mmCIF file of C-alpha atoms in Angstrom:
data_model
loop_
_atom_site.group_PDB
_atom_site.id
_atom_site.type_symbol
_atom_site.label_atom_id
_atom_site.label_comp_id
_atom_site.label_asym_id
_atom_site.label_seq_id
_atom_site.Cartn_x
_atom_site.Cartn_y
_atom_site.Cartn_z
ATOM 1 C CA MET E 1 175.436 -10.963 4.004
ATOM 2 C CA ILE E 2 175.310 -12.314 -0.010
ATOM 3 C CA LYS E 3 173.857 -8.900 -1.180
ATOM 4 C CA HIS E 4 177.167 -7.281 0.380
ATOM 5 C CA ILE E 5 179.386 -9.980 -1.325
ATOM 6 C CA LEU E 6 177.916 -9.304 -4.831
ATOM 7 C CA PHE E 7 177.947 -5.983 -4.235
ATOM 8 C CA SER E 8 181.634 -6.137 -3.867
ATOM 9 C CA ILE E 9 182.335 -7.895 -6.828
ATOM 10 C CA PHE E 10 180.950 -6.143 -8.861
ATOM 11 C CA VAL E 11 182.370 -2.441 -7.439
ATOM 12 C CA SER E 12 185.750 -4.704 -8.219
ATOM 13 C CA VAL E 13 184.626 -5.526 -11.478
ATOM 14 C CA VAL E 14 183.927 -1.842 -12.332
ATOM 15 C CA LEU E 15 187.564 -0.787 -11.017
ATOM 16 C CA PHE E 16 189.329 -3.334 -12.795
ATOM 17 C CA THR E 17 187.809 -2.517 -16.195
ATOM 18 C CA THR E 18 188.745 1.476 -15.180
ATOM 19 C CA ASN E 19 191.856 0.923 -14.221
ATOM 20 C CA ALA E 20 192.754 -1.542 -17.185
ATOM 21 C CA ALA E 21 191.603 1.165 -19.617
ATOM 22 C CA PHE E 22 194.663 3.455 -18.221
ATOM 23 C CA GLY E 23 197.107 0.549 -18.399
ATOM 24 C CA GLU E 24 197.549 0.128 -14.567
ATOM 25 C CA LEU E 25 196.337 -2.614 -12.146
ATOM 26 C CA THR E 26 194.489 -0.266 -9.210
ATOM 27 C CA ARG E 27 194.459 -2.271 -5.851
ATOM 28 C CA VAL E 28 190.618 -2.149 -4.029
ATOM 29 C CA THR E 29 189.940 -1.559 -0.682
ATOM 30 C CA PRO E 30 188.021 -4.370 0.738
ATOM 31 C CA ILE E 31 184.660 -3.988 1.698
ATOM 32 C CA VAL E 32 183.399 -5.792 5.282
ATOM 33 C CA PRO E 33 180.024 -6.666 6.302
ATOM 34 C CA LYS E 34 178.851 -4.862 9.077
ATOM 35 C CA ASP E 35 177.986 -8.161 10.206
ATOM 36 C CA LEU E 36 181.214 -9.212 10.155
ATOM 37 C CA SER E 37 183.582 -6.745 11.400
ATOM 38 C CA ASP E 38 185.055 -9.245 13.602
ATOM 39 C CA THR E 39 186.494 -11.845 11.302
ATOM 40 C CA GLU E 40 190.018 -10.807 9.346
ATOM 41 C CA PRO E 41 189.168 -8.714 5.987
ATOM 42 C CA VAL E 42 189.446 -10.281 2.683
ATOM 43 C CA LEU E 43 190.228 -8.309 -0.488
ATOM 44 C CA PHE E 44 188.718 -9.298 -3.280
ATOM 45 C CA SER E 45 191.298 -8.869 -6.491
ATOM 46 C CA PRO E 46 190.396 -9.912 -10.075
ATOM 47 C CA LEU E 47 192.867 -11.984 -12.068
ATOM 48 C CA ARG E 48 194.774 -10.901 -14.907
ATOM 49 C CA ASP E 49 194.670 -13.743 -17.310
ATOM 50 C CA ASN E 50 190.799 -13.902 -16.787
ATOM 51 C CA ALA E 51 188.801 -10.457 -16.473
ATOM 52 C CA LYS E 52 185.585 -12.041 -15.863
ATOM 53 C CA SER E 53 186.132 -14.364 -13.136
ATOM 54 C CA THR E 54 187.142 -13.118 -9.475
ATOM 55 C CA VAL E 55 188.372 -15.200 -6.497
ATOM 56 C CA LEU E 56 188.464 -14.243 -2.808
ATOM 57 C CA GLN E 57 191.655 -13.881 -1.552
ATOM 58 C CA LYS E 58 193.105 -13.319 1.892
ATOM 59 C CA ALA E 59 194.899 -10.064 2.050
ATOM 60 C CA ASP E 60 198.404 -10.100 2.385
ATOM 61 C CA PRO E 61 200.039 -8.563 5.523
ATOM 62 C CA SER E 62 202.795 -6.948 4.419
ATOM 63 C CA THR E 63 200.765 -4.730 2.806
ATOM 64 C CA ASP E 64 199.014 -1.391 3.974
ATOM 65 C CA LEU E 65 195.672 -3.110 3.892
ATOM 66 C CA ALA E 66 196.689 -5.645 6.108
ATOM 67 C CA PRO E 67 195.310 -5.329 10.029
ATOM 68 C CA SER E 68 198.081 -4.036 12.438
ATOM 69 C CA LYS E 69 199.630 -6.508 14.617
ATOM 70 C CA GLY E 70 198.403 -5.193 17.718
ATOM 71 C CA ALA E 71 194.605 -5.933 16.628
ATOM 72 C CA ALA E 72 195.463 -9.108 15.033
ATOM 73 C CA LYS E 73 197.233 -9.844 18.523
ATOM 74 C CA THR E 74 194.176 -9.197 20.487
ATOM 75 C CA ARG E 75 191.842 -11.209 18.410
ATOM 76 C CA LYS E 76 193.854 -14.026 18.513
ATOM 77 C CA ALA E 77 194.111 -13.592 22.078
ATOM 78 C CA SER E 78 190.624 -13.087 22.759
ATOM 79 C CA ARG E 79 189.581 -16.584 20.678
ATOM 80 C CA GLY E 80 192.176 -18.496 22.473
ATOM 81 C CA THR E 81 190.769 -17.654 25.838
ATOM 82 C CA VAL E 82 187.205 -17.154 25.167
ATOM 83 C CA LYS E 83 184.949 -20.266 24.666
ATOM 84 C CA PRO E 84 181.686 -19.819 23.119
ATOM 85 C CA PRO E 85 178.776 -20.793 25.144
ATOM 86 C CA ASP E 86 177.467 -23.530 22.925
ATOM 87 C CA THR E 87 181.276 -25.538 23.208
ATOM 88 C CA VAL E 88 181.322 -25.539 27.056
ATOM 89 C CA GLU E 89 177.493 -26.834 27.177
ATOM 90 C CA GLU E 90 178.234 -29.783 24.607
ATOM 91 C CA GLY E 91 181.488 -30.562 26.793
ATOM 92 C CA ARG E 92 179.106 -30.837 29.678
ATOM 93 C CA ASP E 93 176.880 -32.659 28.020
ATOM 94 C CA ARG E 94 179.994 -35.084 26.535
ATOM 95 C CA ASP E 95 181.199 -35.662 30.339
ATOM 96 C CA GLU E 96 177.732 -36.706 31.343
ATOM 97 C CA GLU E 97 177.329 -39.135 28.670
ATOM 98 C CA ILE E 98 180.533 -40.439 29.619
ATOM 99 C CA GLU E 99 179.597 -41.126 32.925
ATOM 100 C CA GLY E 100 176.457 -42.692 31.883
ATOM 101 C CA LEU E 101 178.263 -44.825 29.909
ATOM 102 C CA LYS E 102 180.457 -45.854 32.699
ATOM 103 C CA GLU E 103 177.214 -46.514 35.034
ATOM 104 C CA GLN E 104 175.385 -48.916 32.362
ATOM 105 C CA ILE E 105 178.992 -51.165 32.064
ATOM 106 C CA GLU E 106 178.933 -51.198 36.024
ATOM 107 C CA ALA E 107 175.179 -52.545 35.831
ATOM 108 C CA LEU E 108 175.796 -54.803 32.988
ATOM 109 C CA LYS E 109 178.650 -56.604 35.132
ATOM 110 C CA ASP E 110 176.753 -56.650 38.272
ATOM 111 C CA GLN E 111 173.731 -58.183 36.509
ATOM 112 C CA ASN E 112 176.128 -60.876 34.815
ATOM 113 C CA ALA E 113 177.448 -61.549 37.738
ATOM 114 C CA LEU E 114 173.857 -62.108 39.568
ATOM 115 C CA SER E 115 172.877 -63.796 36.381
ATOM 116 C CA GLN E 116 175.300 -66.866 36.791
ATOM 117 C CA VAL E 117 174.510 -66.940 40.701
ATOM 118 C CA ILE E 118 170.902 -67.366 39.921
ATOM 119 C CA LYS E 119 171.551 -70.212 37.122
ATOM 120 C CA ASN E 120 173.540 -71.953 39.313
ATOM 121 C CA SER E 121 171.583 -71.801 42.586
ATOM 122 C CA THR E 122 168.057 -72.814 40.418
ATOM 123 C CA GLN E 123 167.259 -76.858 40.973
ATOM 124 C CA THR E 124 165.040 -77.887 37.634
ATOM 125 C CA PRO E 125 163.229 -80.784 36.934
ATOM 126 C CA THR E 126 165.740 -82.880 35.419
ATOM 127 C CA GLU E 127 168.204 -82.757 38.221
ATOM 128 C CA ALA E 128 165.373 -83.608 41.012
ATOM 129 C CA ALA E 129 164.748 -87.104 41.385
ATOM 130 C CA LYS E 130 161.211 -88.619 41.146
ATOM 131 C CA ILE E 131 158.890 -90.372 43.136
ATOM 132 C CA GLN E 132 156.348 -91.819 40.662
ATOM 133 C CA ALA E 133 154.683 -88.604 39.497
ATOM 134 C CA MET E 134 156.205 -86.586 42.237
ATOM 135 C CA THR E 135 159.324 -84.008 41.501
ATOM 136 C CA VAL E 136 161.978 -84.291 44.696
ATOM 137 C CA TYR E 137 163.810 -81.255 45.005
ATOM 138 C CA THR E 138 166.974 -81.012 47.670
ATOM 139 C CA TYR E 139 165.980 -78.114 50.172
ATOM 140 C CA VAL E 140 168.523 -75.190 50.053
ATOM 141 C CA PRO E 141 168.195 -72.194 51.608
ATOM 142 C CA GLY E 142 168.451 -69.285 48.928
ATOM 143 C CA ALA E 143 167.644 -71.847 46.197
ATOM 144 C CA ILE E 144 164.967 -71.489 43.179
ATOM 145 C CA TYR E 145 162.823 -74.360 41.758
ATOM 146 C CA THR E 146 161.064 -74.505 38.720
ATOM 147 C CA ILE E 147 157.586 -75.877 37.997
ATOM 148 C CA ASP E 148 155.465 -76.239 35.097
ATOM 149 C CA THR E 149 151.695 -75.561 34.841
ATOM 150 C CA ALA E 150 148.686 -75.686 32.442
ATOM 151 C CA PRO E 151 145.558 -74.320 32.252
ATOM 152 C CA ASP E 152 142.805 -76.372 33.475
ATOM 153 C CA HIS E 153 145.304 -78.432 35.875
ATOM 154 C CA PHE E 154 146.744 -77.635 39.008
ATOM 155 C CA THR E 155 150.470 -78.101 40.174
ATOM 156 C CA ASP E 156 150.312 -79.739 44.039
ATOM 157 C CA ILE E 157 153.270 -78.407 46.564
ATOM 158 C CA PHE E 158 153.685 -80.410 49.721
ATOM 159 C CA LEU E 159 155.513 -78.809 52.261
ATOM 160 C CA GLN E 160 157.351 -80.266 55.085
ATOM 161 C CA PRO E 161 155.232 -82.540 57.397
ATOM 162 C CA GLY E 162 154.458 -80.731 60.649
ATOM 163 C CA GLU E 163 155.521 -77.362 59.050
ATOM 164 C CA GLU E 164 153.033 -74.590 59.317
ATOM 165 C CA TYR E 165 152.193 -72.342 56.229
ATOM 166 C CA ARG E 166 152.039 -68.851 57.165
ATOM 167 C CA ASP E 167 152.130 -66.731 53.756
ATOM 168 C CA VAL E 168 152.290 -66.606 49.866
ATOM 169 C CA GLY E 169 153.924 -63.791 47.550
ATOM 170 C CA ALA E 170 153.828 -64.060 43.725
ATOM 171 C CA GLY E 171 154.938 -61.640 40.992
ATOM 172 C CA ASP E 172 151.967 -62.014 38.802
ATOM 173 C CA THR E 173 148.501 -62.020 41.000
ATOM 174 C CA ALA E 174 145.981 -61.758 38.415
ATOM 175 C CA ARG E 175 147.046 -64.745 36.284
ATOM 176 C CA TRP E 176 147.688 -67.052 38.436
ATOM 177 C CA ILE E 177 145.697 -69.190 41.472
ATOM 178 C CA PHE E 178 146.951 -69.469 44.849
ATOM 179 C CA SER E 179 145.216 -71.523 47.270
ATOM 180 C CA LYS E 180 146.072 -74.142 50.331
ATOM 181 C CA SER E 181 145.052 -76.829 51.603
ATOM 182 C CA LEU E 182 145.882 -79.566 54.778
ATOM 183 C CA SER E 183 146.248 -83.242 54.823
ATOM 184 C CA GLY E 184 146.571 -85.146 57.601
ATOM 185 C CA ASP E 185 146.505 -84.919 61.578
ATOM 186 C CA GLY E 186 148.007 -83.716 64.493
ATOM 187 C CA ALA E 187 152.071 -84.104 63.816
ATOM 188 C CA SER E 188 151.656 -85.822 60.835
ATOM 189 C CA SER E 189 149.807 -82.877 59.382
ATOM 190 C CA GLN E 190 150.930 -81.561 55.786
ATOM 191 C CA TYR E 191 150.108 -78.288 54.015
ATOM 192 C CA HIS E 192 149.939 -78.465 50.027
ATOM 193 C CA ILE E 193 150.037 -75.236 47.719
ATOM 194 C CA LEU E 194 147.768 -75.263 44.845
ATOM 195 C CA VAL E 195 148.959 -73.128 41.947
ATOM 196 C CA LYS E 196 146.756 -72.750 38.377
ATOM 197 C CA PRO E 197 147.741 -70.301 35.764
ATOM 198 C CA LEU E 198 144.906 -69.057 33.549
ATOM 199 C CA GLN E 199 146.231 -69.327 30.114
ATOM 200 C CA PRO E 200 149.445 -70.668 28.765
ATOM 201 C CA GLY E 201 152.816 -68.639 27.579
ATOM 202 C CA LEU E 202 152.828 -67.102 31.167
ATOM 203 C CA SER E 203 155.413 -66.760 33.234
ATOM 204 C CA THR E 204 156.091 -65.693 37.220
ATOM 205 C CA ASN E 205 157.830 -66.280 40.801
ATOM 206 C CA PHE E 206 156.645 -66.842 44.119
ATOM 207 C CA ALA E 207 157.567 -67.506 47.521
ATOM 208 C CA ILE E 208 156.078 -69.651 50.374
ATOM 209 C CA TYR E 209 156.791 -68.748 54.021
ATOM 210 C CA THR E 210 156.045 -71.014 56.356
ATOM 211 C CA ASN E 211 157.643 -71.406 60.330
ATOM 212 C CA LYS E 212 160.414 -73.064 59.015
ATOM 213 C CA HIS E 213 161.782 -72.426 55.499
ATOM 214 C CA VAL E 214 161.336 -69.850 52.426
ATOM 215 C CA TYR E 215 160.316 -71.688 49.169
ATOM 216 C CA GLN E 216 161.824 -70.032 46.025
ATOM 217 C CA ILE E 217 160.048 -70.983 42.733
ATOM 218 C CA LYS E 218 160.019 -70.200 39.221
ATOM 219 C CA ALA E 219 156.734 -71.039 37.320
ATOM 220 C CA ARG E 220 156.061 -70.992 33.830
ATOM 221 C CA SER E 221 152.781 -72.060 31.842
ATOM 222 C CA VAL E 222 152.531 -73.897 28.766
ATOM 223 C CA LYS E 223 149.513 -75.484 26.963
ATOM 224 C CA ASN E 224 149.915 -79.529 27.205
ATOM 225 C CA PHE E 225 152.426 -80.353 29.957
ATOM 226 C CA TYR E 226 152.206 -80.003 33.949
ATOM 227 C CA THR E 227 154.459 -81.061 36.466
ATOM 228 C CA PRO E 228 151.550 -82.749 39.112
ATOM 229 C CA SER E 229 153.549 -82.378 42.330
ATOM 230 C CA ILE E 230 156.872 -81.752 44.147
ATOM 231 C CA SER E 231 157.944 -82.029 47.588
ATOM 232 C CA TRP E 232 161.375 -81.763 49.269
ATOM 233 C CA THR E 233 163.908 -83.342 51.062
ATOM 234 C CA TYR E 234 165.653 -81.868 54.168
ATOM 235 C CA PRO E 235 169.594 -83.258 54.190
ATOM 236 C CA ALA E 236 171.053 -80.533 55.972
ATOM 237 C CA GLU E 237 168.138 -80.897 58.759
ATOM 238 C CA GLU E 238 168.187 -84.573 58.901
ATOM 239 C CA ARG E 239 171.759 -84.755 59.376
ATOM 240 C CA ASP E 240 171.633 -82.594 62.297
ATOM 241 C CA ALA E 241 168.867 -84.444 63.713
ATOM 242 C CA LEU E 242 171.025 -87.356 63.251
ATOM 243 C CA ILE E 243 173.728 -85.854 65.211
ATOM 244 C CA ALA E 244 171.416 -84.401 68.100
ATOM 245 C CA MET E 245 170.440 -88.134 68.511
ATOM 246 C CA LYS E 246 173.889 -89.667 69.016
ATOM 247 C CA ASN E 247 174.881 -86.959 71.198
ATOM 248 C CA GLU E 248 171.401 -87.697 73.141
ATOM 249 C CA GLN E 249 172.222 -91.420 73.182
ATOM 250 C CA GLN E 250 176.149 -90.653 74.023
ATOM 251 C CA ARG E 251 174.549 -88.732 77.057
ATOM 252 C CA GLN E 252 172.076 -91.287 78.173
ATOM 253 C CA GLU E 253 174.873 -93.934 78.207
ATOM 254 C CA LYS E 254 176.932 -91.645 80.064
ATOM 255 C CA LEU E 255 174.350 -90.904 82.484
ATOM 256 C CA GLN E 256 173.579 -94.544 82.908
ATOM 257 C CA ALA E 257 177.443 -95.331 83.788
ATOM 258 C CA ASN E 258 177.575 -92.818 86.386
ATOM 259 C CA GLY E 259 174.122 -94.250 87.846
ATOM 260 C CA LYS E 260 172.041 -91.207 87.104
ATOM 261 C CA GLU E 261 169.857 -92.394 84.677
ATOM 262 C CA PRO E 262 167.359 -89.412 83.877
ATOM 263 C CA ILE E 263 163.885 -90.170 85.612
ATOM 264 C CA SER E 264 160.860 -87.863 84.972
ATOM 265 C CA PRO E 265 160.018 -86.702 88.555
ATOM 266 C CA ASP E 266 156.665 -86.017 87.851
ATOM 267 C CA LYS E 267 155.987 -89.861 86.922
ATOM 268 C CA LEU E 268 157.679 -91.242 89.364
ATOM 269 C CA ASN E 269 155.839 -93.606 92.463
ATOM 270 C CA PHE E 270 157.661 -93.827 95.446
ATOM 271 C CA LYS E 271 154.866 -96.262 97.499
ATOM 272 C CA TYR E 272 157.262 -98.839 98.112
ATOM 273 C CA LYS E 273 157.850 -100.677 101.530
ATOM 274 C CA ILE E 274 161.431 -102.050 101.720
ATOM 275 C CA LYS E 275 161.585 -104.675 104.613
ATOM 276 C CA GLY E 276 164.539 -107.218 106.127
ATOM 277 C CA ASP E 277 167.752 -106.762 107.695
ATOM 278 C CA ASP E 278 170.376 -104.017 107.700
ATOM 279 C CA TYR E 279 172.770 -105.593 105.240
ATOM 280 C CA ASP E 280 175.677 -103.410 103.341
ATOM 281 C CA TRP E 281 173.472 -104.120 100.229
ATOM 282 C CA ARG E 282 169.912 -102.860 101.464
ATOM 283 C CA PRO E 283 168.248 -100.415 99.155
ATOM 284 C CA LEU E 284 167.427 -97.137 99.852
ATOM 285 C CA ARG E 285 164.881 -96.828 98.092
ATOM 286 C CA ALA E 286 162.428 -98.244 95.173
ATOM 287 C CA MET E 287 160.374 -96.506 92.788
ATOM 288 C CA ASP E 288 158.600 -96.875 88.960
ATOM 289 C CA ASP E 289 157.929 -94.704 86.113
ATOM 290 C CA GLY E 290 154.870 -96.489 84.798
ATOM 291 C CA ALA E 291 156.814 -98.653 82.792
ATOM 292 C CA LYS E 292 160.119 -99.577 84.541
ATOM 293 C CA THR E 293 161.104 -100.081 88.623
ATOM 294 C CA TYR E 294 163.951 -98.649 89.686
ATOM 295 C CA ILE E 295 166.151 -99.890 93.041
ATOM 296 C CA GLU E 296 168.499 -97.441 94.230
ATOM 297 C CA MET E 297 171.448 -99.250 96.075
ATOM 298 C CA PRO E 298 173.709 -97.947 98.788
ATOM 299 C CA PRO E 299 177.270 -96.991 97.869
ATOM 300 C CA SER E 300 178.492 -99.647 100.190
ATOM 301 C CA MET E 301 177.224 -102.713 97.999
ATOM 302 C CA LYS E 302 180.448 -101.432 95.924
ATOM 303 C CA SER E 303 182.492 -103.136 98.362
ATOM 304 C CA SER E 304 180.516 -106.037 98.981
ATOM 305 C CA GLU E 305 178.569 -108.822 97.257
ATOM 306 C CA ALA E 306 175.527 -108.150 95.198
ATOM 307 C CA PRO E 307 172.294 -109.696 95.839
ATOM 308 C CA ALA E 308 170.697 -111.023 92.988
ATOM 309 C CA LEU E 309 166.913 -109.987 92.440
ATOM 310 C CA PHE E 310 163.674 -112.184 91.906
ATOM 311 C CA ILE E 311 160.346 -111.713 91.554
ATOM 312 C CA VAL E 312 157.481 -113.019 93.907
ATOM 313 C CA ASP E 313 154.549 -114.419 91.981
ATOM 314 C CA SER E 314 150.893 -114.572 93.706
ATOM 315 C CA GLU E 315 151.847 -118.081 95.166
ATOM 316 C CA GLY E 316 155.042 -116.736 96.575
ATOM 317 C CA ASN E 317 157.404 -118.441 94.086
ATOM 318 C CA LEU E 318 160.470 -116.805 93.142
ATOM 319 C CA ASN E 319 160.795 -115.873 89.475
ATOM 320 C CA ILE E 320 164.234 -115.056 87.679
ATOM 321 C CA VAL E 321 163.602 -111.441 85.708
ATOM 322 C CA ASN E 322 165.702 -109.605 83.312
ATOM 323 C CA TYR E 323 167.723 -106.539 84.642
ATOM 324 C CA ARG E 324 170.474 -104.299 84.579
ATOM 325 C CA VAL E 325 172.640 -102.705 87.288
ATOM 326 C CA SER E 326 173.857 -99.146 86.236
ATOM 327 C CA GLY E 327 175.749 -97.663 88.892
ATOM 328 C CA THR E 328 173.809 -97.731 91.686
ATOM 329 C CA TYR E 329 170.467 -98.650 90.334
ATOM 330 C CA PHE E 330 168.836 -102.226 89.332
ATOM 331 C CA ILE E 331 166.638 -101.212 86.716
ATOM 332 C CA VAL E 332 163.634 -103.634 85.746
ATOM 333 C CA ASP E 333 161.718 -103.000 82.338
ATOM 334 C CA ARG E 334 158.689 -104.226 84.155
ATOM 335 C CA LEU E 335 156.319 -103.313 86.936
ATOM 336 C CA PHE E 336 155.694 -105.872 89.852
ATOM 337 C CA LYS E 337 154.096 -105.936 93.266
ATOM 338 C CA GLU E 338 156.802 -107.510 94.942
ATOM 339 C CA ALA E 339 160.540 -108.639 94.551
ATOM 340 C CA ARG E 340 163.466 -110.168 96.848
ATOM 341 C CA LEU E 341 167.068 -109.401 96.680
ATOM 342 C CA GLN E 342 168.477 -112.432 98.353
ATOM 343 C CA LEU E 343 172.027 -112.873 98.668
ATOM 344 C CA SER E 344 171.342 -116.412 100.233
ATOM 345 C CA GLU E 345 168.418 -118.454 101.509
ATOM 346 C CA LYS E 346 168.166 -116.437 104.878
ATOM 347 C CA GLU E 347 169.682 -113.449 103.431
ATOM 348 C CA TYR E 348 166.976 -111.438 102.027
ATOM 349 C CA ILE E 349 165.289 -108.034 101.723
ATOM 350 C CA ARG E 350 161.663 -108.150 100.096
ATOM 351 C CA ILE E 351 160.627 -105.013 97.937
ATOM 352 C CA LYS E 352 156.431 -104.538 97.941
ATOM 353 C CA LYS E 353 154.666 -101.986 96.039
ATOM 354 C CA ASP E 354 152.432 -100.208 98.668
ATOM 355 C CA ASN E 355 148.796 -100.151 97.280
#
């Protein structure tokens, strides 16, 4: 292309010199390189004030050398309706880039929101209670608890007494050691999870799974400090247990008021003999559960005078005994071999245990 342009300039200068000799300026026909045939033609013409310099000048549409109007319109229409392939591809890439940026922005919003939730749900030793060297957290489902650990030391994690250990899942099992131990017996047995890092400057998270809880813990290892032990209080469970206890107490009181104090049938001993006349207050039966004695009175006793209860000792003496009336039952908080229900000196009923 450069060779073509230089050649055009050279021809223009020669023609300009020849025409100048005859005293007139000759218009020069533009030379269009073959590989630029689709571009608009450019006229090379010399300047009058400087015969040695030349400039590129656009052809005047009003001259005969200007392209036809039809051809110009065709090229203009062609340029307006056909996009070069590289422009379409760049537009597609730009749209994809914009969509990618939108997704990144949404992801950042989600991360910021989740980070705030995690921060609010994380308990630190500063906020926890202390019992001597033990850090005591408040158990909340879904909360995260932080501990500090150190090489050559282990942190003892106390689970709830009676709770059954199932498993531990950790993010870094190569540089952290997890083991379990058990203290106590029976209902007071308690599992311990022992955690130890292999080097300082580490951080990981792990979860302890039991039959009752899931403990989410964030651990970091430092060089010269560690958390000796941690445990939890369970206020929600303690509150539920207290409510259940009160409800059971109210149920027992209601049953007692209705004369239906619950008795375990498999522990009842009905081997008692009742002797005496057929009074309105003659007992229907007597029984004990190994700790208390129950004397069931007839409903007709409500409309008559109630007798007093005495315990007969080995010498035949009558002894006052503490008992309470619950509905149609006389309840004695002890066992006896023989008792007497007595309304007067001559009106009484004997209740004797059948050995």
